Amino acid sequence: MDPEGQEETRDECDDKQALVLCHFLETNAKQYNMVDKNVIEIGAGTGLLSIVASLLGAYVTATDLPELLGNLQYNISRNTKMKCKHMPQVKELSWGVALEKNFPRSSNNFDYVLAADVVYAHPFLEELLATFDHLCRETTIILWAMKFRLEKENKFVDRFKELFDLEELSSFPSLDIKLYKAMKKNRRSA
């Protein structure tokens, strides 16, 4: 809620979580080195997180729904042109839709999957989980900032932990935001 008692909009939440994750990437650049890493951001929104990862030296693919790509492309181009080692790419990604066609597993070599405010009151949580699963190899690291608002978020985390090992990296109680690191569970030993 904002100081006026109004509910936050999706964009307001996204910015706070993206800022938390951007700050984390900048202050932990040695441990989570982005230089020359293949990074995909899901639900990129305004592109802030993709911009920061690009400025930190990553090969970035920023993704979102088709109707958001124009603004995303504009923001990324405006803030990275002539400033980055690798020019970021913008691609359509509708969670759970045509994943193998648009992001073939055989060519998915993402070192990092970045996500900020992708879990909120929407009906696509299973599709989101399938998307995380599809984009990750055993060595891919997910860095994910999440705001807890409703019981639905807790249920998603429980489902997520069935497929991924999840570690809380930081907590920001005043914002109700947690920062997570996750990797695919080793299914061969299961």
PDB file of C-alpha atoms in Angstrom:
ATOM      1  CA  MET A   1       0.000   0.000   0.000  1.00  0.00           C
ATOM      2  CA  ASP A   2       1.158   3.514  -0.659  1.00  0.00           C
ATOM      3  CA  PRO A   3       1.088   6.209   2.046  1.00  0.00           C
ATOM      4  CA  GLU A   4      -2.366   7.274   0.879  1.00  0.00           C
ATOM      5  CA  GLY A   5      -3.690   3.785   1.581  1.00  0.00           C
ATOM      6  CA  GLN A   6      -4.127   2.951  -2.102  1.00  0.00           C
ATOM      7  CA  GLU A   7      -3.056  -0.411  -3.459  1.00  0.00           C
ATOM      8  CA  GLU A   8       0.166  -0.436  -5.426  1.00  0.00           C
ATOM      9  CA  THR A   9      -0.117  -0.900  -9.139  1.00  0.00           C
ATOM     10  CA  ARG A  10       1.731  -3.721 -10.853  1.00  0.00           C
ATOM     11  CA  ASP A  11       4.321  -1.238 -12.180  1.00  0.00           C
ATOM     12  CA  GLU A  12       5.042   0.268  -8.759  1.00  0.00           C
ATOM     13  CA  CYS A  13       5.740  -3.163  -7.314  1.00  0.00           C
ATOM     14  CA  ASP A  14       7.849  -4.138 -10.282  1.00  0.00           C
ATOM     15  CA  ASP A  15      10.086  -1.119  -9.865  1.00  0.00           C
ATOM     16  CA  LYS A  16      10.795  -1.814  -6.188  1.00  0.00           C
ATOM     17  CA  GLN A  17      11.649  -5.443  -6.810  1.00  0.00           C
ATOM     18  CA  ALA A  18      13.696  -4.630  -9.902  1.00  0.00           C
ATOM     19  CA  LEU A  19      15.587  -1.980  -7.921  1.00  0.00           C
ATOM     20  CA  VAL A  20      16.336  -4.501  -5.163  1.00  0.00           C
ATOM     21  CA  LEU A  21      17.680  -7.001  -7.699  1.00  0.00           C
ATOM     22  CA  CYS A  22      19.633  -4.322  -9.616  1.00  0.00           C
ATOM     23  CA  HIS A  23      21.289  -3.173  -6.397  1.00  0.00           C
ATOM     24  CA  PHE A  24      22.128  -6.780  -5.548  1.00  0.00           C
ATOM     25  CA  LEU A  25      23.753  -7.356  -8.953  1.00  0.00           C
ATOM     26  CA  GLU A  26      25.818  -4.184  -8.658  1.00  0.00           C
ATOM     27  CA  THR A  27      26.973  -4.811  -5.093  1.00  0.00           C
ATOM     28  CA  ASN A  28      27.665  -8.526  -5.642  1.00  0.00           C
ATOM     29  CA  ALA A  29      29.308  -8.256  -9.058  1.00  0.00           C
ATOM     30  CA  LYS A  30      32.240 -10.464  -8.046  1.00  0.00           C
ATOM     31  CA  GLN A  31      30.107 -13.337  -6.766  1.00  0.00           C
ATOM     32  CA  TYR A  32      27.469 -13.024  -9.508  1.00  0.00           C
ATOM     33  CA  ASN A  33      29.663 -11.870 -12.373  1.00  0.00           C
ATOM     34  CA  MET A  34      27.581 -10.848 -15.382  1.00  0.00           C
ATOM     35  CA  VAL A  35      30.501 -10.208 -17.768  1.00  0.00           C
ATOM     36  CA  ASP A  36      30.024 -12.280 -20.931  1.00  0.00           C
ATOM     37  CA  LYS A  37      27.277 -14.361 -19.276  1.00  0.00           C
ATOM     38  CA  ASN A  38      24.085 -15.322 -21.113  1.00  0.00           C
ATOM     39  CA  VAL A  39      21.195 -13.779 -19.215  1.00  0.00           C
ATOM     40  CA  ILE A  40      17.453 -13.844 -19.819  1.00  0.00           C
ATOM     41  CA  GLU A  41      14.985 -11.680 -17.946  1.00  0.00           C
ATOM     42  CA  ILE A  42      11.398 -12.891 -17.841  1.00  0.00           C
ATOM     43  CA  GLY A  43       8.624 -10.350 -17.426  1.00  0.00           C
ATOM     44  CA  ALA A  44      11.055  -7.514 -18.119  1.00  0.00           C
ATOM     45  CA  GLY A  45       8.427  -4.753 -17.967  1.00  0.00           C
ATOM     46  CA  THR A  46      10.295  -1.461 -18.316  1.00  0.00           C
ATOM     47  CA  GLY A  47      13.600  -3.290 -18.818  1.00  0.00           C
ATOM     48  CA  LEU A  48      15.428  -1.811 -15.825  1.00  0.00           C
ATOM     49  CA  LEU A  49      16.922  -5.122 -14.725  1.00  0.00           C
ATOM     50  CA  SER A  50      17.952  -6.030 -18.281  1.00  0.00           C
ATOM     51  CA  ILE A  51      19.562  -2.613 -18.687  1.00  0.00           C
ATOM     52  CA  VAL A  52      21.637  -3.042 -15.526  1.00  0.00           C
ATOM     53  CA  ALA A  53      22.691  -6.590 -16.476  1.00  0.00           C
ATOM     54  CA  SER A  54      23.731  -5.259 -19.906  1.00  0.00           C
ATOM     55  CA  LEU A  55      25.730  -2.428 -18.355  1.00  0.00           C
ATOM     56  CA  LEU A  56      27.438  -5.050 -16.164  1.00  0.00           C
ATOM     57  CA  GLY A  57      28.632  -6.817 -19.333  1.00  0.00           C
ATOM     58  CA  ALA A  58      26.093  -9.595 -19.939  1.00  0.00           C
ATOM     59  CA  TYR A  59      24.591 -10.882 -23.166  1.00  0.00           C
ATOM     60  CA  VAL A  60      20.970 -10.089 -22.277  1.00  0.00           C
ATOM     61  CA  THR A  61      17.671 -11.258 -23.703  1.00  0.00           C
ATOM     62  CA  ALA A  62      14.822  -9.187 -22.239  1.00  0.00           C
ATOM     63  CA  THR A  63      11.413 -10.827 -22.604  1.00  0.00           C
ATOM     64  CA  ASP A  64       7.800  -9.901 -22.065  1.00  0.00           C
ATOM     65  CA  LEU A  65       4.361 -10.084 -23.635  1.00  0.00           C
ATOM     66  CA  PRO A  66       4.030  -8.894 -27.264  1.00  0.00           C
ATOM     67  CA  GLU A  67       2.063  -5.755 -26.384  1.00  0.00           C
ATOM     68  CA  LEU A  68       4.885  -4.582 -24.079  1.00  0.00           C
ATOM     69  CA  LEU A  69       7.808  -5.076 -26.456  1.00  0.00           C
ATOM     70  CA  GLY A  70       7.717  -1.617 -28.074  1.00  0.00           C
ATOM     71  CA  ASN A  71       8.228   0.241 -24.807  1.00  0.00           C
ATOM     72  CA  LEU A  72      10.714  -2.373 -23.601  1.00  0.00           C
ATOM     73  CA  GLN A  73      12.787  -2.060 -26.790  1.00  0.00           C
ATOM     74  CA  TYR A  74      12.717   1.744 -26.576  1.00  0.00           C
ATOM     75  CA  ASN A  75      13.854   1.799 -22.930  1.00  0.00           C
ATOM     76  CA  ILE A  76      16.613  -0.721 -23.478  1.00  0.00           C
ATOM     77  CA  SER A  77      17.930   0.945 -26.645  1.00  0.00           C
ATOM     78  CA  ARG A  78      17.841   4.402 -25.116  1.00  0.00           C
ATOM     79  CA  ASN A  79      19.725   3.325 -21.995  1.00  0.00           C
ATOM     80  CA  THR A  80      22.277   0.898 -23.437  1.00  0.00           C
ATOM     81  CA  LYS A  81      23.190   2.155 -26.920  1.00  0.00           C
ATOM     82  CA  MET A  82      26.951   2.755 -27.107  1.00  0.00           C
ATOM     83  CA  LYS A  83      27.240   1.968 -23.369  1.00  0.00           C
ATOM     84  CA  CYS A  84      27.371  -1.841 -23.308  1.00  0.00           C
ATOM     85  CA  LYS A  85      29.815  -4.513 -24.310  1.00  0.00           C
ATOM     86  CA  HIS A  86      26.937  -6.529 -25.835  1.00  0.00           C
ATOM     87  CA  MET A  87      23.743  -5.022 -27.246  1.00  0.00           C
ATOM     88  CA  PRO A  88      20.729  -6.558 -25.466  1.00  0.00           C
ATOM     89  CA  GLN A  89      18.026  -8.404 -27.393  1.00  0.00           C
ATOM     90  CA  VAL A  90      14.277  -8.074 -26.864  1.00  0.00           C
ATOM     91  CA  LYS A  91      12.047 -11.085 -27.519  1.00  0.00           C
ATOM     92  CA  GLU A  92       8.446 -12.056 -26.988  1.00  0.00           C
ATOM     93  CA  LEU A  93       7.816 -14.591 -24.245  1.00  0.00           C
ATOM     94  CA  SER A  94       4.338 -15.571 -23.152  1.00  0.00           C
ATOM     95  CA  TRP A  95       4.812 -17.921 -20.218  1.00  0.00           C
ATOM     96  CA  GLY A  96       4.204 -21.538 -21.094  1.00  0.00           C
ATOM     97  CA  VAL A  97       3.436 -20.777 -24.769  1.00  0.00           C
ATOM     98  CA  ALA A  98       5.535 -22.200 -27.636  1.00  0.00           C
ATOM     99  CA  LEU A  99       8.573 -22.483 -25.365  1.00  0.00           C
ATOM    100  CA  GLU A 100      10.351 -25.147 -27.420  1.00  0.00           C
ATOM    101  CA  LYS A 101       9.664 -23.283 -30.668  1.00  0.00           C
ATOM    102  CA  ASN A 102      10.838 -19.871 -29.427  1.00  0.00           C
ATOM    103  CA  PHE A 103      13.516 -20.980 -26.948  1.00  0.00           C
ATOM    104  CA  PRO A 104      14.673 -24.486 -27.983  1.00  0.00           C
ATOM    105  CA  ARG A 105      16.192 -26.442 -25.091  1.00  0.00           C
ATOM    106  CA  SER A 106      19.074 -27.454 -27.348  1.00  0.00           C
ATOM    107  CA  SER A 107      20.173 -23.821 -27.632  1.00  0.00           C
ATOM    108  CA  ASN A 108      19.225 -22.594 -24.147  1.00  0.00           C
ATOM    109  CA  ASN A 109      22.561 -21.716 -22.626  1.00  0.00           C
ATOM    110  CA  PHE A 110      21.439 -19.213 -20.045  1.00  0.00           C
ATOM    111  CA  ASP A 111      23.816 -18.709 -17.148  1.00  0.00           C
ATOM    112  CA  TYR A 112      21.225 -16.603 -15.330  1.00  0.00           C
ATOM    113  CA  VAL A 113      17.461 -16.186 -15.369  1.00  0.00           C
ATOM    114  CA  LEU A 114      16.442 -12.876 -13.789  1.00  0.00           C
ATOM    115  CA  ALA A 115      12.934 -12.192 -12.531  1.00  0.00           C
ATOM    116  CA  ALA A 116      11.378  -9.340 -10.551  1.00  0.00           C
ATOM    117  CA  ASP A 117       7.713  -9.276  -9.577  1.00  0.00           C
ATOM    118  CA  VAL A 118       6.618 -12.146 -11.785  1.00  0.00           C
ATOM    119  CA  VAL A 119       4.437 -13.760  -9.104  1.00  0.00           C
ATOM    120  CA  TYR A 120       1.326 -11.718  -8.388  1.00  0.00           C
ATOM    121  CA  ALA A 121      -2.438 -12.110  -8.706  1.00  0.00           C
ATOM    122  CA  HIS A 122      -2.649 -13.655 -12.161  1.00  0.00           C
ATOM    123  CA  PRO A 123      -3.855 -17.035 -13.430  1.00  0.00           C
ATOM    124  CA  PHE A 124      -0.558 -18.061 -15.103  1.00  0.00           C
ATOM    125  CA  LEU A 125       1.502 -19.405 -12.200  1.00  0.00           C
ATOM    126  CA  GLU A 126       1.754 -22.949 -13.614  1.00  0.00           C
ATOM    127  CA  GLU A 127       2.843 -21.485 -16.961  1.00  0.00           C
ATOM    128  CA  LEU A 128       5.441 -19.382 -15.150  1.00  0.00           C
ATOM    129  CA  LEU A 129       6.765 -22.483 -13.401  1.00  0.00           C
ATOM    130  CA  ALA A 130       6.946 -24.342 -16.739  1.00  0.00           C
ATOM    131  CA  THR A 131       8.831 -21.380 -18.222  1.00  0.00           C
ATOM    132  CA  PHE A 132      11.412 -21.344 -15.424  1.00  0.00           C
ATOM    133  CA  ASP A 133      11.853 -25.097 -15.869  1.00  0.00           C
ATOM    134  CA  HIS A 134      12.216 -24.846 -19.648  1.00  0.00           C
ATOM    135  CA  LEU A 135      14.773 -22.018 -19.627  1.00  0.00           C
ATOM    136  CA  CYS A 136      17.080 -23.540 -17.020  1.00  0.00           C
ATOM    137  CA  ARG A 137      19.854 -26.062 -17.379  1.00  0.00           C
ATOM    138  CA  GLU A 138      21.319 -27.746 -14.299  1.00  0.00           C
ATOM    139  CA  THR A 139      23.913 -24.959 -13.992  1.00  0.00           C
ATOM    140  CA  THR A 140      21.574 -21.998 -14.597  1.00  0.00           C
ATOM    141  CA  ILE A 141      21.142 -19.659 -11.636  1.00  0.00           C
ATOM    142  CA  ILE A 142      17.800 -17.951 -11.094  1.00  0.00           C
ATOM    143  CA  LEU A 143      17.954 -14.610  -9.270  1.00  0.00           C
ATOM    144  CA  TRP A 144      14.441 -13.629  -8.300  1.00  0.00           C
ATOM    145  CA  ALA A 145      12.993 -10.728  -6.293  1.00  0.00           C
ATOM    146  CA  MET A 146       9.495 -11.332  -4.987  1.00  0.00           C
ATOM    147  CA  LYS A 147       6.981  -9.350  -2.981  1.00  0.00           C
ATOM    148  CA  PHE A 148       4.726 -11.366  -0.734  1.00  0.00           C
ATOM    149  CA  ARG A 149       1.161 -10.090  -0.835  1.00  0.00           C
ATOM    150  CA  LEU A 150      -1.208 -13.056  -0.692  1.00  0.00           C
ATOM    151  CA  GLU A 151      -1.289 -16.758   0.151  1.00  0.00           C
ATOM    152  CA  LYS A 152      -1.047 -17.449  -3.593  1.00  0.00           C
ATOM    153  CA  GLU A 153       2.611 -16.365  -3.518  1.00  0.00           C
ATOM    154  CA  ASN A 154       3.404 -18.859  -0.745  1.00  0.00           C
ATOM    155  CA  LYS A 155       1.732 -21.661  -2.699  1.00  0.00           C
ATOM    156  CA  PHE A 156       3.774 -20.782  -5.785  1.00  0.00           C
ATOM    157  CA  VAL A 157       6.992 -20.905  -3.762  1.00  0.00           C
ATOM    158  CA  ASP A 158       6.008 -24.359  -2.465  1.00  0.00           C
ATOM    159  CA  ARG A 159       5.423 -25.586  -6.038  1.00  0.00           C
ATOM    160  CA  PHE A 160       8.642 -23.928  -7.198  1.00  0.00           C
ATOM    161  CA  LYS A 161      10.611 -25.805  -4.518  1.00  0.00           C
ATOM    162  CA  GLU A 162       9.442 -29.114  -5.998  1.00  0.00           C
ATOM    163  CA  LEU A 163      11.609 -28.402  -9.068  1.00  0.00           C
ATOM    164  CA  PHE A 164      14.276 -26.036  -7.764  1.00  0.00           C
ATOM    165  CA  ASP A 165      16.592 -25.689  -4.790  1.00  0.00           C
ATOM    166  CA  LEU A 166      15.723 -22.294  -3.347  1.00  0.00           C
ATOM    167  CA  GLU A 167      17.926 -20.136  -1.128  1.00  0.00           C
ATOM    168  CA  GLU A 168      16.899 -16.823   0.389  1.00  0.00           C
ATOM    169  CA  LEU A 169      19.711 -14.335  -0.224  1.00  0.00           C
ATOM    170  CA  SER A 170      18.153 -11.260   1.380  1.00  0.00           C
ATOM    171  CA  SER A 171      14.983 -10.018   2.950  1.00  0.00           C
ATOM    172  CA  PHE A 172      13.595  -6.505   2.976  1.00  0.00           C
ATOM    173  CA  PRO A 173      10.800  -6.637   5.576  1.00  0.00           C
ATOM    174  CA  SER A 174       9.760  -2.999   5.186  1.00  0.00           C
ATOM    175  CA  LEU A 175       9.010  -3.725   1.511  1.00  0.00           C
ATOM    176  CA  ASP A 176       7.787  -7.330   2.016  1.00  0.00           C
ATOM    177  CA  ILE A 177      10.365  -8.324  -0.614  1.00  0.00           C
ATOM    178  CA  LYS A 178      12.633 -11.350  -0.576  1.00  0.00           C
ATOM    179  CA  LEU A 179      15.538 -12.015  -2.901  1.00  0.00           C
ATOM    180  CA  TYR A 180      16.126 -15.635  -3.896  1.00  0.00           C
ATOM    181  CA  LYS A 181      18.704 -17.728  -5.682  1.00  0.00           C
ATOM    182  CA  ALA A 182      17.525 -20.989  -7.230  1.00  0.00           C
ATOM    183  CA  MET A 183      18.892 -23.842  -9.310  1.00  0.00           C
ATOM    184  CA  LYS A 184      17.261 -26.928 -10.778  1.00  0.00           C
ATOM    185  CA  LYS A 185      17.156 -29.893  -8.463  1.00  0.00           C
ATOM    186  CA  ASN A 186      19.337 -32.772  -9.577  1.00  0.00           C
ATOM    187  CA  ARG A 187      16.619 -35.070 -10.872  1.00  0.00           C
ATOM    188  CA  ARG A 188      18.990 -37.911 -11.760  1.00  0.00           C
ATOM    189  CA  SER A 189      19.568 -38.697  -8.107  1.00  0.00           C
ATOM    190  CA  ALA A 190      15.861 -38.490  -7.281  1.00  0.00           C
TER     191      ALA A 190
END
